């Protein structure tokens, strides 16, 4: 199922917050190096306004942690101005 979500993501030209959050969740489910690459690429292309959304940030942190990039997850967590409780949980996994 995560692979299908990622395949659909590639077909969407301008994904909104929900679609991007689903992609991060799919990447977290896979936990592979390819999923990590997609997470980072999506994060780079994501509009900066999305960074204030705690749901998206939580999904990003979850994907990064489950794909094994703890340092990058920590840097995003520390730079976040809005820290929600689920973000703490994502960092503990």
PDB file of N, CA and C in Angstrom:
ATOM      1  N   UNK A   1       0.804  -1.201   0.000  1.00  0.00           N
ATOM      2  CA  UNK A   1       0.000   0.000   0.000  1.00  0.00           C
ATOM      3  C   UNK A   1       0.855   1.278   0.000  1.00  0.00           C
ATOM      4  N   UNK A   2       1.936   1.349   0.799  1.00  0.00           N
ATOM      5  CA  UNK A   2       2.758   2.561   0.758  1.00  0.00           C
ATOM      6  C   UNK A   2       3.341   2.823  -0.633  1.00  0.00           C
ATOM      7  N   UNK A   3       3.701   1.745  -1.331  1.00  0.00           N
ATOM      8  CA  UNK A   3       4.256   1.921  -2.678  1.00  0.00           C
ATOM      9  C   UNK A   3       3.230   2.520  -3.628  1.00  0.00           C
ATOM     10  N   UNK A   4       1.976   2.133  -3.473  1.00  0.00           N
ATOM     11  CA  UNK A   4       0.917   2.691  -4.317  1.00  0.00           C
ATOM     12  C   UNK A   4       0.737   4.174  -4.033  1.00  0.00           C
ATOM     13  N   UNK A   5       0.805   4.550  -2.774  1.00  0.00           N
ATOM     14  CA  UNK A   5       0.674   5.967  -2.409  1.00  0.00           C
ATOM     15  C   UNK A   5       1.812   6.783  -3.016  1.00  0.00           C
ATOM     16  N   UNK A   6       3.004   6.231  -3.008  1.00  0.00           N
ATOM     17  CA  UNK A   6       4.158   6.932  -3.578  1.00  0.00           C
ATOM     18  C   UNK A   6       4.025   7.039  -5.093  1.00  0.00           C
ATOM     19  N   UNK A   7       3.559   5.964  -5.734  1.00  0.00           N
ATOM     20  CA  UNK A   7       3.340   6.008  -7.181  1.00  0.00           C
ATOM     21  C   UNK A   7       2.338   7.092  -7.551  1.00  0.00           C
ATOM     22  N   UNK A   8       1.268   7.202  -6.786  1.00  0.00           N
ATOM     23  CA  UNK A   8       0.270   8.246  -7.043  1.00  0.00           C
ATOM     24  C   UNK A   8       0.846   9.637  -6.798  1.00  0.00           C
ATOM     25  N   UNK A   9       1.689   9.765  -5.797  1.00  0.00           N
ATOM     26  CA  UNK A   9       2.302  11.049  -5.479  1.00  0.00           C
ATOM     27  C   UNK A   9       3.095  11.593  -6.664  1.00  0.00           C
ATOM     28  N   UNK A  10       3.814  10.705  -7.350  1.00  0.00           N
ATOM     29  CA  UNK A  10       4.612  11.138  -8.503  1.00  0.00           C
ATOM     30  C   UNK A  10       3.752  11.681  -9.640  1.00  0.00           C
ATOM     31  N   UNK A  11       2.473  11.315  -9.667  1.00  0.00           N
ATOM     32  CA  UNK A  11       1.576  11.763 -10.736  1.00  0.00           C
ATOM     33  C   UNK A  11       0.921  13.111 -10.435  1.00  0.00           C
ATOM     34  N   UNK A  12       1.056  13.586  -9.207  1.00  0.00           N
ATOM     35  CA  UNK A  12       0.418  14.841  -8.798  1.00  0.00           C
ATOM     36  C   UNK A  12       1.412  15.987  -8.964  1.00  0.00           C
ATOM     37  N   UNK A  13       0.997  17.018  -9.690  1.00  0.00           N
ATOM     38  CA  UNK A  13       1.905  18.142  -9.965  1.00  0.00           C
ATOM     39  C   UNK A  13       2.094  19.067  -8.766  1.00  0.00           C
ATOM     40  N   UNK A  14       1.026  19.456  -8.119  1.00  0.00           N
ATOM     41  CA  UNK A  14       1.104  20.380  -6.981  1.00  0.00           C
ATOM     42  C   UNK A  14       0.410  19.768  -5.766  1.00  0.00           C
ATOM     43  N   UNK A  15       1.104  18.899  -5.048  1.00  0.00           N
ATOM     44  CA  UNK A  15       0.467  18.252  -3.898  1.00  0.00           C
ATOM     45  C   UNK A  15       0.170  19.244  -2.771  1.00  0.00           C
ATOM     46  N   UNK A  16      -0.952  19.020  -2.111  1.00  0.00           N
ATOM     47  CA  UNK A  16      -1.305  19.868  -0.975  1.00  0.00           C
ATOM     48  C   UNK A  16      -0.750  19.248   0.315  1.00  0.00           C
ATOM     49  N   UNK A  17      -1.086  19.851   1.440  1.00  0.00           N
ATOM     50  CA  UNK A  17      -0.559  19.393   2.732  1.00  0.00           C
ATOM     51  C   UNK A  17      -0.916  17.936   3.017  1.00  0.00           C
ATOM     52  N   UNK A  18      -2.154  17.569   2.718  1.00  0.00           N
ATOM     53  CA  UNK A  18      -2.624  16.215   3.026  1.00  0.00           C
ATOM     54  C   UNK A  18      -1.850  15.179   2.212  1.00  0.00           C
ATOM     55  N   UNK A  19      -1.683  15.444   0.928  1.00  0.00           N
ATOM     56  CA  UNK A  19      -0.954  14.513   0.065  1.00  0.00           C
ATOM     57  C   UNK A  19       0.491  14.371   0.539  1.00  0.00           C
ATOM     58  N   UNK A  20       1.112  15.476   0.865  1.00  0.00           N
ATOM     59  CA  UNK A  20       2.501  15.430   1.333  1.00  0.00           C
ATOM     60  C   UNK A  20       2.598  14.659   2.649  1.00  0.00           C
ATOM     61  N   UNK A  21       1.644  14.852   3.522  1.00  0.00           N
ATOM     62  CA  UNK A  21       1.648  14.125   4.785  1.00  0.00           C
ATOM     63  C   UNK A  21       1.503  12.620   4.536  1.00  0.00           C
ATOM     64  N   UNK A  22       0.643  12.236   3.588  1.00  0.00           N
ATOM     65  CA  UNK A  22       0.484  10.820   3.254  1.00  0.00           C
ATOM     66  C   UNK A  22       1.777  10.226   2.690  1.00  0.00           C
ATOM     67  N   UNK A  23       2.514  11.013   1.906  1.00  0.00           N
ATOM     68  CA  UNK A  23       3.781  10.522   1.352  1.00  0.00           C
ATOM     69  C   UNK A  23       4.791  10.287   2.469  1.00  0.00           C
ATOM     70  N   UNK A  24       4.874  11.216   3.410  1.00  0.00           N
ATOM     71  CA  UNK A  24       5.784  11.021   4.540  1.00  0.00           C
ATOM     72  C   UNK A  24       5.386   9.784   5.340  1.00  0.00           C
ATOM     73  N   UNK A  25       4.092   9.570   5.529  1.00  0.00           N
ATOM     74  CA  UNK A  25       3.626   8.387   6.251  1.00  0.00           C
ATOM     75  C   UNK A  25       3.971   7.106   5.491  1.00  0.00           C
ATOM     76  N   UNK A  26       3.841   7.147   4.159  1.00  0.00           N
ATOM     77  CA  UNK A  26       4.194   5.983   3.339  1.00  0.00           C
ATOM     78  C   UNK A  26       5.691   5.701   3.448  1.00  0.00           C
ATOM     79  N   UNK A  27       6.484   6.745   3.418  1.00  0.00           N
ATOM     80  CA  UNK A  27       7.939   6.583   3.558  1.00  0.00           C
ATOM     81  C   UNK A  27       8.288   5.994   4.922  1.00  0.00           C
ATOM     82  N   UNK A  28       7.602   6.437   5.952  1.00  0.00           N
ATOM     83  CA  UNK A  28       7.835   5.897   7.296  1.00  0.00           C
ATOM     84  C   UNK A  28       7.488   4.416   7.344  1.00  0.00           C
ATOM     85  N   UNK A  29       6.423   4.023   6.659  1.00  0.00           N
ATOM     86  CA  UNK A  29       6.026   2.613   6.638  1.00  0.00           C
ATOM     87  C   UNK A  29       7.065   1.743   5.946  1.00  0.00           C
ATOM     88  N   UNK A  30       7.684   2.281   4.901  1.00  0.00           N
ATOM     89  CA  UNK A  30       8.691   1.511   4.166  1.00  0.00           C
ATOM     90  C   UNK A  30      10.015   1.440   4.921  1.00  0.00           C
ATOM     91  N   UNK A  31      10.472   2.580   5.441  1.00  0.00           N
ATOM     92  CA  UNK A  31      11.710   2.606   6.218  1.00  0.00           C
ATOM     93  C   UNK A  31      12.963   2.239   5.442  1.00  0.00           C
ATOM     94  N   UNK A  32      12.969   2.470   4.144  1.00  0.00           N
ATOM     95  CA  UNK A  32      14.109   2.116   3.295  1.00  0.00           C
ATOM     96  C   UNK A  32      14.949   3.346   2.961  1.00  0.00           C
ATOM     97  N   UNK A  33      16.109   3.104   2.370  1.00  0.00           N
ATOM     98  CA  UNK A  33      16.947   4.236   1.958  1.00  0.00           C
ATOM     99  C   UNK A  33      16.283   5.015   0.824  1.00  0.00           C
ATOM    100  N   UNK A  34      15.527   4.319  -0.033  1.00  0.00           N
ATOM    101  CA  UNK A  34      14.791   5.003  -1.096  1.00  0.00           C
ATOM    102  C   UNK A  34      13.710   5.897  -0.498  1.00  0.00           C
ATOM    103  N   UNK A  35      13.057   5.408   0.546  1.00  0.00           N
ATOM    104  CA  UNK A  35      12.027   6.201   1.221  1.00  0.00           C
ATOM    105  C   UNK A  35      12.656   7.418   1.895  1.00  0.00           C
ATOM    106  N   UNK A  36      13.850   7.242   2.436  1.00  0.00           N
ATOM    107  CA  UNK A  36      14.565   8.366   3.045  1.00  0.00           C
ATOM    108  C   UNK A  36      14.890   9.420   1.995  1.00  0.00           C
ATOM    109  N   UNK A  37      15.352   8.983   0.833  1.00  0.00           N
ATOM    110  CA  UNK A  37      15.651   9.924  -0.254  1.00  0.00           C
ATOM    111  C   UNK A  37      14.409  10.692  -0.675  1.00  0.00           C
ATOM    112  N   UNK A  38      13.282   9.985  -0.811  1.00  0.00           N
ATOM    113  CA  UNK A  38      12.032  10.650  -1.194  1.00  0.00           C
ATOM    114  C   UNK A  38      11.588  11.629  -0.113  1.00  0.00           C
ATOM    115  N   UNK A  39      11.748  11.253   1.143  1.00  0.00           N
ATOM    116  CA  UNK A  39      11.389  12.147   2.247  1.00  0.00           C
ATOM    117  C   UNK A  39      12.182  13.443   2.160  1.00  0.00           C
ATOM    118  N   UNK A  40      13.481  13.323   1.951  1.00  0.00           N
ATOM    119  CA  UNK A  40      14.334  14.513   1.884  1.00  0.00           C
ATOM    120  C   UNK A  40      14.023  15.365   0.657  1.00  0.00           C
ATOM    121  N   UNK A  41      13.796  14.730  -0.487  1.00  0.00           N
ATOM    122  CA  UNK A  41      13.469  15.478  -1.706  1.00  0.00           C
ATOM    123  C   UNK A  41      12.138  16.202  -1.560  1.00  0.00           C
ATOM    124  N   UNK A  42      11.167  15.521  -0.975  1.00  0.00           N
ATOM    125  CA  UNK A  42       9.852  16.131  -0.775  1.00  0.00           C
ATOM    126  C   UNK A  42       9.954  17.288   0.200  1.00  0.00           C
ATOM    127  N   UNK A  43      10.734  17.118   1.235  1.00  0.00           N
ATOM    128  CA  UNK A  43      10.931  18.170   2.230  1.00  0.00           C
ATOM    129  C   UNK A  43      11.580  19.402   1.607  1.00  0.00           C
ATOM    130  N   UNK A  44      12.540  19.190   0.713  1.00  0.00           N
ATOM    131  CA  UNK A  44      13.209  20.310   0.043  1.00  0.00           C
ATOM    132  C   UNK A  44      12.258  21.093  -0.859  1.00  0.00           C
ATOM    133  N   UNK A  45      11.353  20.379  -1.519  1.00  0.00           N
ATOM    134  CA  UNK A  45      10.431  21.013  -2.464  1.00  0.00           C
ATOM    135  C   UNK A  45       9.161  21.535  -1.798  1.00  0.00           C
ATOM    136  N   UNK A  46       8.942  21.142  -0.560  1.00  0.00           N
ATOM    137  CA  UNK A  46       7.726  21.518   0.148  1.00  0.00           C
ATOM    138  C   UNK A  46       7.691  23.026   0.396  1.00  0.00           C
ATOM    139  N   UNK A  47       6.539  23.658   0.180  1.00  0.00           N
ATOM    140  CA  UNK A  47       6.440  25.101   0.463  1.00  0.00           C
ATOM    141  C   UNK A  47       6.781  25.401   1.922  1.00  0.00           C
ATOM    142  N   UNK A  48       7.483  26.482   2.142  1.00  0.00           N
ATOM    143  CA  UNK A  48       7.918  26.848   3.497  1.00  0.00           C
ATOM    144  C   UNK A  48       6.738  27.088   4.438  1.00  0.00           C
ATOM    145  N   UNK A  49       5.592  27.442   3.885  1.00  0.00           N
ATOM    146  CA  UNK A  49       4.415  27.666   4.732  1.00  0.00           C
ATOM    147  C   UNK A  49       3.954  26.378   5.403  1.00  0.00           C
ATOM    148  N   UNK A  50       4.304  25.225   4.832  1.00  0.00           N
ATOM    149  CA  UNK A  50       3.904  23.947   5.410  1.00  0.00           C
ATOM    150  C   UNK A  50       4.689  23.629   6.683  1.00  0.00           C
ATOM    151  N   UNK A  51       5.822  24.296   6.878  1.00  0.00           N
ATOM    152  CA  UNK A  51       6.662  24.027   8.044  1.00  0.00           C
ATOM    153  C   UNK A  51       5.991  24.422   9.358  1.00  0.00           C
ATOM    154  N   UNK A  52       4.975  25.242   9.297  1.00  0.00           N
ATOM    155  CA  UNK A  52       4.277  25.647  10.518  1.00  0.00           C
ATOM    156  C   UNK A  52       3.177  24.661  10.901  1.00  0.00           C
ATOM    157  N   UNK A  53       2.941  23.659  10.079  1.00  0.00           N
ATOM    158  CA  UNK A  53       1.904  22.661  10.340  1.00  0.00           C
ATOM    159  C   UNK A  53       2.503  21.521  11.167  1.00  0.00           C
ATOM    160  N   UNK A  54       2.055  21.392  12.397  1.00  0.00           N
ATOM    161  CA  UNK A  54       2.636  20.384  13.291  1.00  0.00           C
ATOM    162  C   UNK A  54       2.349  18.960  12.823  1.00  0.00           C
ATOM    163  N   UNK A  55       1.238  18.738  12.108  1.00  0.00           N
ATOM    164  CA  UNK A  55       0.934  17.399  11.598  1.00  0.00           C
ATOM    165  C   UNK A  55       1.957  16.982  10.541  1.00  0.00           C
ATOM    166  N   UNK A  56       2.290  17.909   9.657  1.00  0.00           N
ATOM    167  CA  UNK A  56       3.280  17.610   8.622  1.00  0.00           C
ATOM    168  C   UNK A  56       4.649  17.391   9.257  1.00  0.00           C
ATOM    169  N   UNK A  57       5.024  18.257  10.184  1.00  0.00           N
ATOM    170  CA  UNK A  57       6.326  18.097  10.841  1.00  0.00           C
ATOM    171  C   UNK A  57       6.420  16.775  11.588  1.00  0.00           C
ATOM    172  N   UNK A  58       5.336  16.368  12.205  1.00  0.00           N
ATOM    173  CA  UNK A  58       5.324  15.088  12.910  1.00  0.00           C
ATOM    174  C   UNK A  58       5.519  13.942  11.914  1.00  0.00           C
ATOM    175  N   UNK A  59       4.872  14.035  10.756  1.00  0.00           N
ATOM    176  CA  UNK A  59       5.032  13.010   9.721  1.00  0.00           C
ATOM    177  C   UNK A  59       6.457  12.977   9.188  1.00  0.00           C
ATOM    178  N   UNK A  60       7.047  14.150   9.019  1.00  0.00           N
ATOM    179  CA  UNK A  60       8.438  14.237   8.561  1.00  0.00           C
ATOM    180  C   UNK A  60       9.361  13.576   9.580  1.00  0.00           C
ATOM    181  N   UNK A  61       9.202  13.934  10.833  1.00  0.00           N
ATOM    182  CA  UNK A  61      10.050  13.371  11.889  1.00  0.00           C
ATOM    183  C   UNK A  61       9.902  11.857  11.961  1.00  0.00           C
ATOM    184  N   UNK A  62       8.673  11.378  11.864  1.00  0.00           N
ATOM    185  CA  UNK A  62       8.409   9.946  11.903  1.00  0.00           C
ATOM    186  C   UNK A  62       9.116   9.242  10.745  1.00  0.00           C
ATOM    187  N   UNK A  63       9.007   9.809   9.545  1.00  0.00           N
ATOM    188  CA  UNK A  63       9.648   9.207   8.370  1.00  0.00           C
ATOM    189  C   UNK A  63      11.166   9.204   8.518  1.00  0.00           C
ATOM    190  N   UNK A  64      11.721  10.316   8.936  1.00  0.00           N
ATOM    191  CA  UNK A  64      13.178  10.392   9.086  1.00  0.00           C
ATOM    192  C   UNK A  64      13.687   9.408  10.138  1.00  0.00           C
ATOM    193  N   UNK A  65      12.995   9.330  11.259  1.00  0.00           N
ATOM    194  CA  UNK A  65      13.414   8.418  12.324  1.00  0.00           C
ATOM    195  C   UNK A  65      13.312   6.961  11.872  1.00  0.00           C
ATOM    196  N   UNK A  66      12.208   6.597  11.231  1.00  0.00           N
ATOM    197  CA  UNK A  66      12.017   5.207  10.811  1.00  0.00           C
ATOM    198  C   UNK A  66      12.914   4.820   9.641  1.00  0.00           C
ATOM    199  N   UNK A  67      13.367   5.815   8.889  1.00  0.00           N
ATOM    200  CA  UNK A  67      14.302   5.549   7.786  1.00  0.00           C
ATOM    201  C   UNK A  67      15.752   5.633   8.252  1.00  0.00           C
ATOM    202  N   UNK A  68      15.965   6.016   9.505  1.00  0.00           N
ATOM    203  CA  UNK A  68      17.293   5.958  10.096  1.00  0.00           C
ATOM    204  C   UNK A  68      18.121   7.226  10.101  1.00  0.00           C
ATOM    205  N   UNK A  69      17.527   8.364   9.761  1.00  0.00           N
ATOM    206  CA  UNK A  69      18.306   9.611   9.771  1.00  0.00           C
ATOM    207  C   UNK A  69      17.952  10.432  11.013  1.00  0.00           C
ATOM    208  N   UNK A  70      18.473   9.997  12.129  1.00  0.00           N
ATOM    209  CA  UNK A  70      18.165  10.611  13.420  1.00  0.00           C
ATOM    210  C   UNK A  70      18.697  12.043  13.498  1.00  0.00           C
ATOM    211  N   UNK A  71      19.894  12.271  12.993  1.00  0.00           N
ATOM    212  CA  UNK A  71      20.498  13.614  13.081  1.00  0.00           C
ATOM    213  C   UNK A  71      19.679  14.656  12.321  1.00  0.00           C
ATOM    214  N   UNK A  72      19.215  14.299  11.133  1.00  0.00           N
ATOM    215  CA  UNK A  72      18.410  15.245  10.352  1.00  0.00           C
ATOM    216  C   UNK A  72      17.072  15.500  11.050  1.00  0.00           C
ATOM    217  N   UNK A  73      16.494  14.439  11.618  1.00  0.00           N
ATOM    218  CA  UNK A  73      15.242  14.593  12.364  1.00  0.00           C
ATOM    219  C   UNK A  73      15.447  15.531  13.557  1.00  0.00           C
ATOM    220  N   UNK A  74      16.558  15.364  14.258  1.00  0.00           N
ATOM    221  CA  UNK A  74      16.859  16.236  15.398  1.00  0.00           C
ATOM    222  C   UNK A  74      17.010  17.689  14.965  1.00  0.00           C
ATOM    223  N   UNK A  75      17.657  17.915  13.832  1.00  0.00           N
ATOM    224  CA  UNK A  75      17.847  19.296  13.375  1.00  0.00           C
ATOM    225  C   UNK A  75      16.517  19.950  13.008  1.00  0.00           C
ATOM    226  N   UNK A  76      15.627  19.188  12.403  1.00  0.00           N
ATOM    227  CA  UNK A  76      14.304  19.735  12.077  1.00  0.00           C
ATOM    228  C   UNK A  76      13.518  19.993  13.352  1.00  0.00           C
ATOM    229  N   UNK A  77      13.598  19.047  14.282  1.00  0.00           N
ATOM    230  CA  UNK A  77      12.885  19.201  15.550  1.00  0.00           C
ATOM    231  C   UNK A  77      13.366  20.444  16.299  1.00  0.00           C
ATOM    232  N   UNK A  78      14.674  20.622  16.380  1.00  0.00           N
ATOM    233  CA  UNK A  78      15.228  21.765  17.114  1.00  0.00           C
ATOM    234  C   UNK A  78      14.910  23.094  16.447  1.00  0.00           C
ATOM    235  N   UNK A  79      14.817  23.099  15.120  1.00  0.00           N
ATOM    236  CA  UNK A  79      14.539  24.353  14.412  1.00  0.00           C
ATOM    237  C   UNK A  79      13.053  24.689  14.367  1.00  0.00           C
ATOM    238  N   UNK A  80      12.218  23.741  14.760  1.00  0.00           N
ATOM    239  CA  UNK A  80      10.772  23.970  14.744  1.00  0.00           C
ATOM    240  C   UNK A  80      10.363  24.936  15.850  1.00  0.00           C
ATOM    241  N   UNK A  81       9.558  25.908  15.489  1.00  0.00           N
ATOM    242  CA  UNK A  81       9.058  26.858  16.487  1.00  0.00           C
ATOM    243  C   UNK A  81       7.780  26.357  17.140  1.00  0.00           C
ATOM    244  N   UNK A  82       7.104  25.413  16.484  1.00  0.00           N
ATOM    245  CA  UNK A  82       5.859  24.861  17.001  1.00  0.00           C
ATOM    246  C   UNK A  82       6.086  23.404  17.354  1.00  0.00           C
ATOM    247  N   UNK A  83       6.232  23.106  18.626  1.00  0.00           N
ATOM    248  CA  UNK A  83       6.457  21.727  19.040  1.00  0.00           C
ATOM    249  C   UNK A  83       5.185  21.174  19.677  1.00  0.00           C
ATOM    250  N   UNK A  84       4.584  20.224  18.974  1.00  0.00           N
ATOM    251  CA  UNK A  84       3.368  19.580  19.470  1.00  0.00           C
ATOM    252  C   UNK A  84       3.746  18.255  20.137  1.00  0.00           C
ATOM    253  N   UNK A  85       2.888  17.768  20.994  1.00  0.00           N
ATOM    254  CA  UNK A  85       3.148  16.534  21.731  1.00  0.00           C
ATOM    255  C   UNK A  85       3.466  15.348  20.818  1.00  0.00           C
ATOM    256  N   UNK A  86       2.743  15.138  19.704  1.00  0.00           N
ATOM    257  CA  UNK A  86       3.090  14.004  18.830  1.00  0.00           C
ATOM    258  C   UNK A  86       4.509  14.083  18.261  1.00  0.00           C
ATOM    259  N   UNK A  87       5.048  15.282  18.157  1.00  0.00           N
ATOM    260  CA  UNK A  87       6.420  15.425  17.665  1.00  0.00           C
ATOM    261  C   UNK A  87       7.407  14.808  18.653  1.00  0.00           C
ATOM    262  N   UNK A  88       7.139  14.949  19.940  1.00  0.00           N
ATOM    263  CA  UNK A  88       7.988  14.325  20.959  1.00  0.00           C
ATOM    264  C   UNK A  88       7.959  12.805  20.790  1.00  0.00           C
ATOM    265  N   UNK A  89       6.757  12.281  20.560  1.00  0.00           N
ATOM    266  CA  UNK A  89       6.601  10.841  20.357  1.00  0.00           C
ATOM    267  C   UNK A  89       7.341  10.338  19.134  1.00  0.00           C
ATOM    268  N   UNK A  90       7.275  11.101  18.053  1.00  0.00           N
ATOM    269  CA  UNK A  90       7.975  10.707  16.824  1.00  0.00           C
ATOM    270  C   UNK A  90       9.480  10.668  17.049  1.00  0.00           C
ATOM    271  N   UNK A  91       9.985  11.563  17.860  1.00  0.00           N
ATOM    272  CA  UNK A  91      11.424  11.602  18.126  1.00  0.00           C
ATOM    273  C   UNK A  91      11.869  10.451  19.030  1.00  0.00           C
ATOM    274  N   UNK A  92      10.969   9.884  19.796  1.00  0.00           N
ATOM    275  CA  UNK A  92      11.325   8.800  20.714  1.00  0.00           C
ATOM    276  C   UNK A  92      11.344   7.437  20.041  1.00  0.00           C
ATOM    277  N   UNK A  93      10.756   7.324  18.877  1.00  0.00           N
ATOM    278  CA  UNK A  93      10.663   6.002  18.237  1.00  0.00           C
ATOM    279  C   UNK A  93      11.983   5.514  17.747  1.00  0.00           C
TER     280      UNK A  93
END
